[in-house]
Amino acid sequence: MAQAAVLKLPLQSQPEPPAAPTSLRAKLKASLNLLIDQERTAFLHWVPVALGLGMAAYFALPVEPPLVVIVLALACLSGCALFSHLRGPLLIAAMLPFIGFAAAQMQTRAKTQPLLAAQQQARTYIATVAKIERRVEGGWRLVLEDIGAPGETPRLPSAARITVRTDIPDTLQVGTRIRTRAVLMPLPKPVRPGGYDFGRALFFKGIGATGFAVADITALGTPALEDKPSLIEQARNKVREEVSAVLEGDTRGVALALLTGDRAGISAQTRDAYRQAGLAHLLAISGLHMALIAGAVFFAVRRGLTLWPRLALALPLKGCAAGATIVALLAYLALVGAPVSAQRATIMASAAMLAIMVGRDAISMRTAALAAIALLLLAPHSVLDIGFQMSFAAVIALIAGYEAFAPKAAALRASSHWIMKGPGLYMFGVFSSTILAELAITPLTIYHFNEITLYGLAGNALAVPLTGFVIMPAGILGIVLLPFGLSEPAFWVMGQGIDLMTLAATDVASQPHALLPVRRLSGISHACLLAGFLWLCLWRSRLRFIGLCLLLPAALFAYPGPKPDLILSDTGKAIAAKTSSGDLLLLAGRSSSFASDVWARSLGQNDLSGDEDMYLRCDKIGCFTTFQQGMQQRGFSLQALEAGPDAHQGIAIDFLKHPSGWQDACQKAHIVVVQFASKRRCSRSVLTLDQAWLKQNGPVELTFATSAEMAERQANDALNTFAWPIVETQSNPLKTTQVPKTSTTNTDKTLRRIVASVKTVSHSGRPWQPILER
């Protein structure tokens, strides 16, 4: 019998492995594709970044764009998605900035209300109190709504914030109808070009004017539904009474700041000590306090439930503890008055608790990204908020460090040595987290506050453990025991911890050069640092180390440029000018004013004090000074009186205080700063900066043109091709508005001749600028 042939068939077909790349280009491409595949889960981390870029682009525009522009852009992208191969992540990445832009514009239009363009005369107003705040400097701050003026029909904003320096009625509460005589003013502009825009921040809070009361507040009655304080207000008053019965002085003020958000009881000396020691964040309700409360409540509830075995077996302990923590966070948020920083921290902490409830990792970059997306879509203007930027920078740095160090931390906890399981590991965590947070927020601190705390690490190493182990746990325990009348021991322990923390802050602040003023980094350097930081933290693979390459251009372009030669306030009564040493000197105005302090810190100086009498020649009608050009075509600086004027190289400036000095000022000076209301101007050859021009443009910085620059301008004028950048807008200091020669005003023509650049804060056409004329 013949044997049948057996045909062997493969039971499972195995695909042949792809051939290994041989060329360098193929190897690089394969490595890049592998890295991209590894980073697919990190794409969500960049969604808030893309949204924020669109929002920042909207706020950087010098004028309000038409709504149809963004609608057409989104329509075009949608068309590309329908009729082309553009799909998936690429389409989403292209649409996110436009969505952020549209969200910012929609919020701005929703907040638009009548705004004042000029200061109003004192008159009597009747309004409803919407918010009551105690000022740190003393007095009160009231937010008024439904404002009316008896016997008049002025167009008024929907809400205004006024300062009250006298006592207010004891019966005054939210919802009370009041009558007062007050002065209303437009929203404030930045103190200097490129500075913080206070008016824009108030605009997005729904406030259309500021002002101050010139008479006592009279309560006209309270709506029936508001006869009794709310439960939250009653709880806040009860905490305030119990803490005041146990503690006093600055200890009481710090305790109330931590438990109720009221910082008015802290003295200026203690506040300065905390700021110079790098501990100011402990006095503001922020992420640290929410994290401490969340941790304390979570572990207390979880451990407490384990005392009942039946409950421990029947209930998901982690989920129950996370739910109780969210309730506690919301209650604490209401108790402290729900400041913006606390709202932001509550959202992030609640997102972490929700992640625990659904079985996900609570500490992850995904949680931070989702919290940032929610905050940006709810309040697009927060992308410019200092607290938003600094809190998320610290959180991103801490999460990135935690994810990188988690395997090593697990190995240390598994170590047999007891110090690696408890105190040693905790102190290492405190030091490492403090270093990471300080490194993350230092560029933002320089950019926004123009200062560096040299001993912030030492101060936080002492204060954070005290806050986490003594102060906040004792304060929470005191609030819990408050209804039972047993809170006094807990508040006493809290006070002892606060005294130690204040002692540490005072000691650190007393060290030499504890707080160094520094100049703001240039816009290019700041952008490079921010981009490198995000690239380093948001990616997970080796691709993240490309972010380190941005440190080189950040260092090369860090210099912000020379200091301005002259700075004027929006009234022309505060004046600072550059001396031969390169520092600015306050020629007029109060040295202790807010404006002079901001000018000094933004220019990297401790103050603007000096001997101004050696540069000024003053009488009853005004003051006169001269700027002299340095050797080798260098910039200008103040000329001492004994040096004598130089008509060829100097620029003479007259600060006119009285109308009788008009003729003399216009004959002798190149620039006349008018410090009183007047419509008169000097001839076209003299630059006249009057009250109307300064009010319209806000504080102004002048940099004078050297002889070489003026010669170049004359040559360009002869060719009739000159276009000089007149104004640098506050919202984008790198963008200049080119003013052609044919359309310049007389003031612009005079500016062209003697001034190299003018920086103002004027950005007309935006909704938060004054639009109501009186």
mmCIF file of C-alpha atoms in Angstrom, residues 82-281:
data_model
loop_
_atom_site.group_PDB
_atom_site.id
_atom_site.type_symbol
_atom_site.label_atom_id
_atom_site.label_comp_id
_atom_site.label_asym_id
_atom_site.label_seq_id
_atom_site.Cartn_x
_atom_site.Cartn_y
_atom_site.Cartn_z
ATOM 1 C CA LEU A 82 -15.238 67.528 6.069
ATOM 2 C CA PHE A 83 -13.754 67.795 2.599
ATOM 3 C CA SER A 84 -10.093 66.904 3.011
ATOM 4 C CA HIS A 85 -7.841 64.362 4.612
ATOM 5 C CA LEU A 86 -7.256 66.612 7.639
ATOM 6 C CA ARG A 87 -8.362 64.418 10.541
ATOM 7 C CA GLY A 88 -7.711 63.491 14.137
ATOM 8 C CA PRO A 89 -5.063 65.119 16.359
ATOM 9 C CA LEU A 90 -3.873 67.524 13.656
ATOM 10 C CA LEU A 91 -7.339 69.041 13.240
ATOM 11 C CA ILE A 92 -7.848 69.286 17.003
ATOM 12 C CA ALA A 93 -4.448 70.923 17.458
ATOM 13 C CA ALA A 94 -5.312 73.476 14.767
ATOM 14 C CA MET A 95 -8.738 74.267 16.229
ATOM 15 C CA LEU A 96 -7.808 74.576 19.918
ATOM 16 C CA PRO A 97 -6.156 78.054 19.686
ATOM 17 C CA PHE A 98 -9.182 79.348 17.756
ATOM 18 C CA ILE A 99 -11.499 77.883 20.377
ATOM 19 C CA GLY A 100 -9.491 79.639 23.097
ATOM 20 C CA PHE A 101 -9.580 82.892 21.124
ATOM 21 C CA ALA A 102 -13.356 82.600 20.682
ATOM 22 C CA ALA A 103 -13.913 81.770 24.368
ATOM 23 C CA ALA A 104 -11.930 84.846 25.466
ATOM 24 C CA GLN A 105 -13.853 87.103 23.098
ATOM 25 C CA MET A 106 -17.206 85.685 24.189
ATOM 26 C CA GLN A 107 -16.377 86.212 27.854
ATOM 27 C CA THR A 108 -15.263 89.770 27.155
ATOM 28 C CA ARG A 109 -18.491 90.561 25.309
ATOM 29 C CA ALA A 110 -20.521 89.018 28.119
ATOM 30 C CA LYS A 111 -18.745 91.229 30.681
ATOM 31 C CA THR A 112 -19.062 94.449 28.670
ATOM 32 C CA GLN A 113 -20.823 97.229 30.567
ATOM 33 C CA PRO A 114 -20.798 101.047 30.598
ATOM 34 C CA LEU A 115 -17.421 102.309 31.807
ATOM 35 C CA LEU A 116 -16.411 105.763 32.960
ATOM 36 C CA ALA A 117 -13.977 107.741 30.830
ATOM 37 C CA ALA A 118 -13.297 110.589 33.257
ATOM 38 C CA GLN A 119 -13.401 111.202 36.993
ATOM 39 C CA GLN A 120 -16.811 112.316 38.236
ATOM 40 C CA GLN A 121 -17.466 115.106 40.673
ATOM 41 C CA ALA A 122 -18.484 114.159 44.200
ATOM 42 C CA ARG A 123 -22.205 113.466 44.303
ATOM 43 C CA THR A 124 -24.681 111.467 46.333
ATOM 44 C CA TYR A 125 -25.336 107.896 45.223
ATOM 45 C CA ILE A 126 -27.858 105.291 46.315
ATOM 46 C CA ALA A 127 -26.776 101.702 45.748
ATOM 47 C CA THR A 128 -26.979 98.129 46.998
ATOM 48 C CA VAL A 129 -23.990 96.572 48.779
ATOM 49 C CA ALA A 130 -22.849 93.462 46.903
ATOM 50 C CA LYS A 131 -19.608 92.757 48.778
ATOM 51 C CA ILE A 132 -17.846 93.962 51.934
ATOM 52 C CA GLU A 133 -14.088 93.601 52.426
ATOM 53 C CA ARG A 134 -11.757 94.862 55.122
ATOM 54 C CA ARG A 135 -8.697 96.564 53.649
ATOM 55 C CA VAL A 136 -5.275 95.457 54.818
ATOM 56 C CA GLU A 137 -4.231 99.109 55.021
ATOM 57 C CA GLY A 138 -7.271 99.948 57.141
ATOM 58 C CA GLY A 139 -10.834 100.900 56.318
ATOM 59 C CA TRP A 140 -13.266 99.052 54.107
ATOM 60 C CA ARG A 141 -13.874 98.263 50.456
ATOM 61 C CA LEU A 142 -17.464 98.017 49.195
ATOM 62 C CA VAL A 143 -18.711 96.690 45.868
ATOM 63 C CA LEU A 144 -21.925 98.505 44.927
ATOM 64 C CA GLU A 145 -24.593 97.460 42.442
ATOM 65 C CA ASP A 146 -27.806 99.029 41.118
ATOM 66 C CA ILE A 147 -26.231 102.478 41.444
ATOM 67 C CA GLY A 148 -28.324 105.619 41.048
ATOM 68 C CA ALA A 149 -27.902 109.346 41.646
ATOM 69 C CA PRO A 150 -31.004 111.091 43.094
ATOM 70 C CA GLY A 151 -32.211 113.967 40.949
ATOM 71 C CA GLU A 152 -29.772 113.148 38.119
ATOM 72 C CA THR A 153 -29.683 110.692 35.250
ATOM 73 C CA PRO A 154 -25.977 109.962 34.687
ATOM 74 C CA ARG A 155 -24.950 106.872 32.772
ATOM 75 C CA LEU A 156 -23.284 104.740 35.422
ATOM 76 C CA PRO A 157 -21.614 101.317 35.420
ATOM 77 C CA SER A 158 -23.478 98.250 36.580
ATOM 78 C CA ALA A 159 -21.113 97.885 39.560
ATOM 79 C CA ALA A 160 -18.466 100.038 41.222
ATOM 80 C CA ARG A 161 -15.927 99.476 43.992
ATOM 81 C CA ILE A 162 -15.377 102.268 46.487
ATOM 82 C CA THR A 163 -12.979 102.667 49.396
ATOM 83 C CA VAL A 164 -14.362 103.754 52.756
ATOM 84 C CA ARG A 165 -11.790 105.032 55.254
ATOM 85 C CA THR A 166 -14.301 105.756 58.032
ATOM 86 C CA ASP A 167 -16.307 103.331 60.139
ATOM 87 C CA ILE A 168 -19.302 101.656 58.544
ATOM 88 C CA PRO A 169 -22.628 100.935 60.283
ATOM 89 C CA ASP A 170 -22.670 97.747 62.333
ATOM 90 C CA THR A 171 -25.874 96.691 60.579
ATOM 91 C CA LEU A 172 -24.286 96.946 57.130
ATOM 92 C CA GLN A 173 -24.319 93.645 55.282
ATOM 93 C CA VAL A 174 -24.597 92.274 51.768
ATOM 94 C CA GLY A 175 -27.937 93.340 50.281
ATOM 95 C CA THR A 176 -28.226 96.554 52.294
ATOM 96 C CA ARG A 177 -29.404 99.633 50.418
ATOM 97 C CA ILE A 178 -27.131 102.580 51.278
ATOM 98 C CA ARG A 179 -26.680 106.273 50.545
ATOM 99 C CA THR A 180 -23.272 107.916 50.426
ATOM 100 C CA ARG A 181 -21.448 110.798 48.830
ATOM 101 C CA ALA A 182 -18.561 109.512 46.731
ATOM 102 C CA VAL A 183 -16.226 110.230 43.850
ATOM 103 C CA LEU A 184 -16.244 107.699 41.013
ATOM 104 C CA MET A 185 -13.233 107.265 38.709
ATOM 105 C CA PRO A 186 -12.425 105.231 35.600
ATOM 106 C CA LEU A 187 -10.812 101.835 35.901
ATOM 107 C CA PRO A 188 -7.110 102.258 36.723
ATOM 108 C CA LYS A 189 -4.457 101.757 34.077
ATOM 109 C CA PRO A 190 -1.121 100.000 34.642
ATOM 110 C CA VAL A 191 1.371 101.965 36.711
ATOM 111 C CA ARG A 192 3.945 101.630 33.909
ATOM 112 C CA PRO A 193 3.905 100.293 30.348
ATOM 113 C CA GLY A 194 3.997 96.508 30.366
ATOM 114 C CA GLY A 195 2.859 96.387 33.991
ATOM 115 C CA TYR A 196 -0.086 94.646 35.578
ATOM 116 C CA ASP A 197 -3.404 95.899 34.191
ATOM 117 C CA PHE A 198 -5.553 96.528 37.278
ATOM 118 C CA GLY A 199 -8.420 97.873 35.186
ATOM 119 C CA ARG A 200 -8.666 94.734 33.091
ATOM 120 C CA ALA A 201 -8.742 92.550 36.215
ATOM 121 C CA LEU A 202 -11.580 94.636 37.686
ATOM 122 C CA PHE A 203 -13.451 94.601 34.372
ATOM 123 C CA PHE A 204 -13.617 90.809 34.402
ATOM 124 C CA LYS A 205 -14.869 90.912 37.983
ATOM 125 C CA GLY A 206 -17.864 92.875 36.700
ATOM 126 C CA ILE A 207 -16.696 96.213 38.102
ATOM 127 C CA GLY A 208 -16.960 99.282 35.863
ATOM 128 C CA ALA A 209 -15.574 102.043 38.098
ATOM 129 C CA THR A 210 -13.593 102.660 41.258
ATOM 130 C CA GLY A 211 -13.793 105.503 43.741
ATOM 131 C CA PHE A 212 -13.853 106.590 47.348
ATOM 132 C CA ALA A 213 -16.473 107.807 49.795
ATOM 133 C CA VAL A 214 -16.224 111.405 51.029
ATOM 134 C CA ALA A 215 -18.964 111.052 53.665
ATOM 135 C CA ASP A 216 -20.248 108.457 56.088
ATOM 136 C CA ILE A 217 -22.272 105.495 54.878
ATOM 137 C CA THR A 218 -25.987 105.657 55.665
ATOM 138 C CA ALA A 219 -27.956 102.404 55.669
ATOM 139 C CA LEU A 220 -31.422 102.829 54.156
ATOM 140 C CA GLY A 221 -32.674 99.370 55.022
ATOM 141 C CA THR A 222 -32.128 95.722 54.211
ATOM 142 C CA PRO A 223 -34.274 93.437 52.068
ATOM 143 C CA ALA A 224 -36.472 91.094 54.089
ATOM 144 C CA LEU A 225 -34.651 87.998 52.896
ATOM 145 C CA GLU A 226 -31.366 89.400 54.166
ATOM 146 C CA ASP A 227 -32.478 90.345 57.691
ATOM 147 C CA LYS A 228 -30.217 87.700 59.169
ATOM 148 C CA PRO A 229 -26.628 86.958 58.162
ATOM 149 C CA SER A 230 -26.134 83.827 56.112
ATOM 150 C CA LEU A 231 -24.966 80.606 57.747
ATOM 151 C CA ILE A 232 -21.514 81.086 56.231
ATOM 152 C CA GLU A 233 -21.276 84.613 57.631
ATOM 153 C CA GLN A 234 -22.442 83.409 61.033
ATOM 154 C CA ALA A 235 -19.815 80.661 60.993
ATOM 155 C CA ARG A 236 -17.137 83.131 59.955
ATOM 156 C CA ASN A 237 -18.101 85.517 62.763
ATOM 157 C CA LYS A 238 -18.092 82.672 65.289
ATOM 158 C CA VAL A 239 -14.590 81.573 64.226
ATOM 159 C CA ARG A 240 -13.435 85.187 64.443
ATOM 160 C CA GLU A 241 -14.817 85.544 67.981
ATOM 161 C CA GLU A 242 -13.320 82.294 69.282
ATOM 162 C CA VAL A 243 -9.885 82.951 67.748
ATOM 163 C CA SER A 244 -9.893 86.524 69.127
ATOM 164 C CA ALA A 245 -10.667 85.158 72.615
ATOM 165 C CA VAL A 246 -7.556 82.952 72.536
ATOM 166 C CA LEU A 247 -5.013 84.794 70.362
ATOM 167 C CA GLU A 248 -4.033 88.418 69.867
ATOM 168 C CA GLY A 249 -1.835 90.649 67.738
ATOM 169 C CA ASP A 250 -0.214 89.320 64.602
ATOM 170 C CA THR A 251 -0.770 85.749 65.801
ATOM 171 C CA ARG A 252 -4.507 86.378 65.714
ATOM 172 C CA GLY A 253 -4.197 88.074 62.316
ATOM 173 C CA VAL A 254 -2.337 85.147 60.753
ATOM 174 C CA ALA A 255 -4.792 82.638 62.256
ATOM 175 C CA LEU A 256 -7.770 84.542 60.833
ATOM 176 C CA ALA A 257 -6.022 84.778 57.469
ATOM 177 C CA LEU A 258 -5.653 80.982 57.391
ATOM 178 C CA LEU A 259 -9.146 80.187 58.692
ATOM 179 C CA THR A 260 -11.340 82.949 57.234
ATOM 180 C CA GLY A 261 -9.224 84.562 54.495
ATOM 181 C CA ASP A 262 -9.204 87.926 56.331
ATOM 182 C CA ARG A 263 -5.639 89.332 56.274
ATOM 183 C CA ALA A 264 -6.509 92.806 57.542
ATOM 184 C CA GLY A 265 -5.314 91.970 61.071
ATOM 185 C CA ILE A 266 -1.683 91.376 60.047
ATOM 186 C CA SER A 267 0.676 94.293 60.540
ATOM 187 C CA ALA A 268 2.671 95.678 57.632
ATOM 188 C CA GLN A 269 5.940 94.657 59.318
ATOM 189 C CA THR A 270 4.871 91.008 59.583
ATOM 190 C CA ARG A 271 3.564 90.963 56.000
ATOM 191 C CA ASP A 272 6.909 92.314 54.767
ATOM 192 C CA ALA A 273 8.802 89.697 56.789
ATOM 193 C CA TYR A 274 6.769 86.878 55.231
ATOM 194 C CA ARG A 275 7.269 88.321 51.744
ATOM 195 C CA GLN A 276 11.031 88.754 52.144
ATOM 196 C CA ALA A 277 11.357 85.220 53.542
ATOM 197 C CA GLY A 278 9.466 83.758 50.579
ATOM 198 C CA LEU A 279 6.496 82.754 52.763
ATOM 199 C CA ALA A 280 3.846 85.151 51.466
ATOM 200 C CA HIS A 281 2.051 82.214 49.830
#
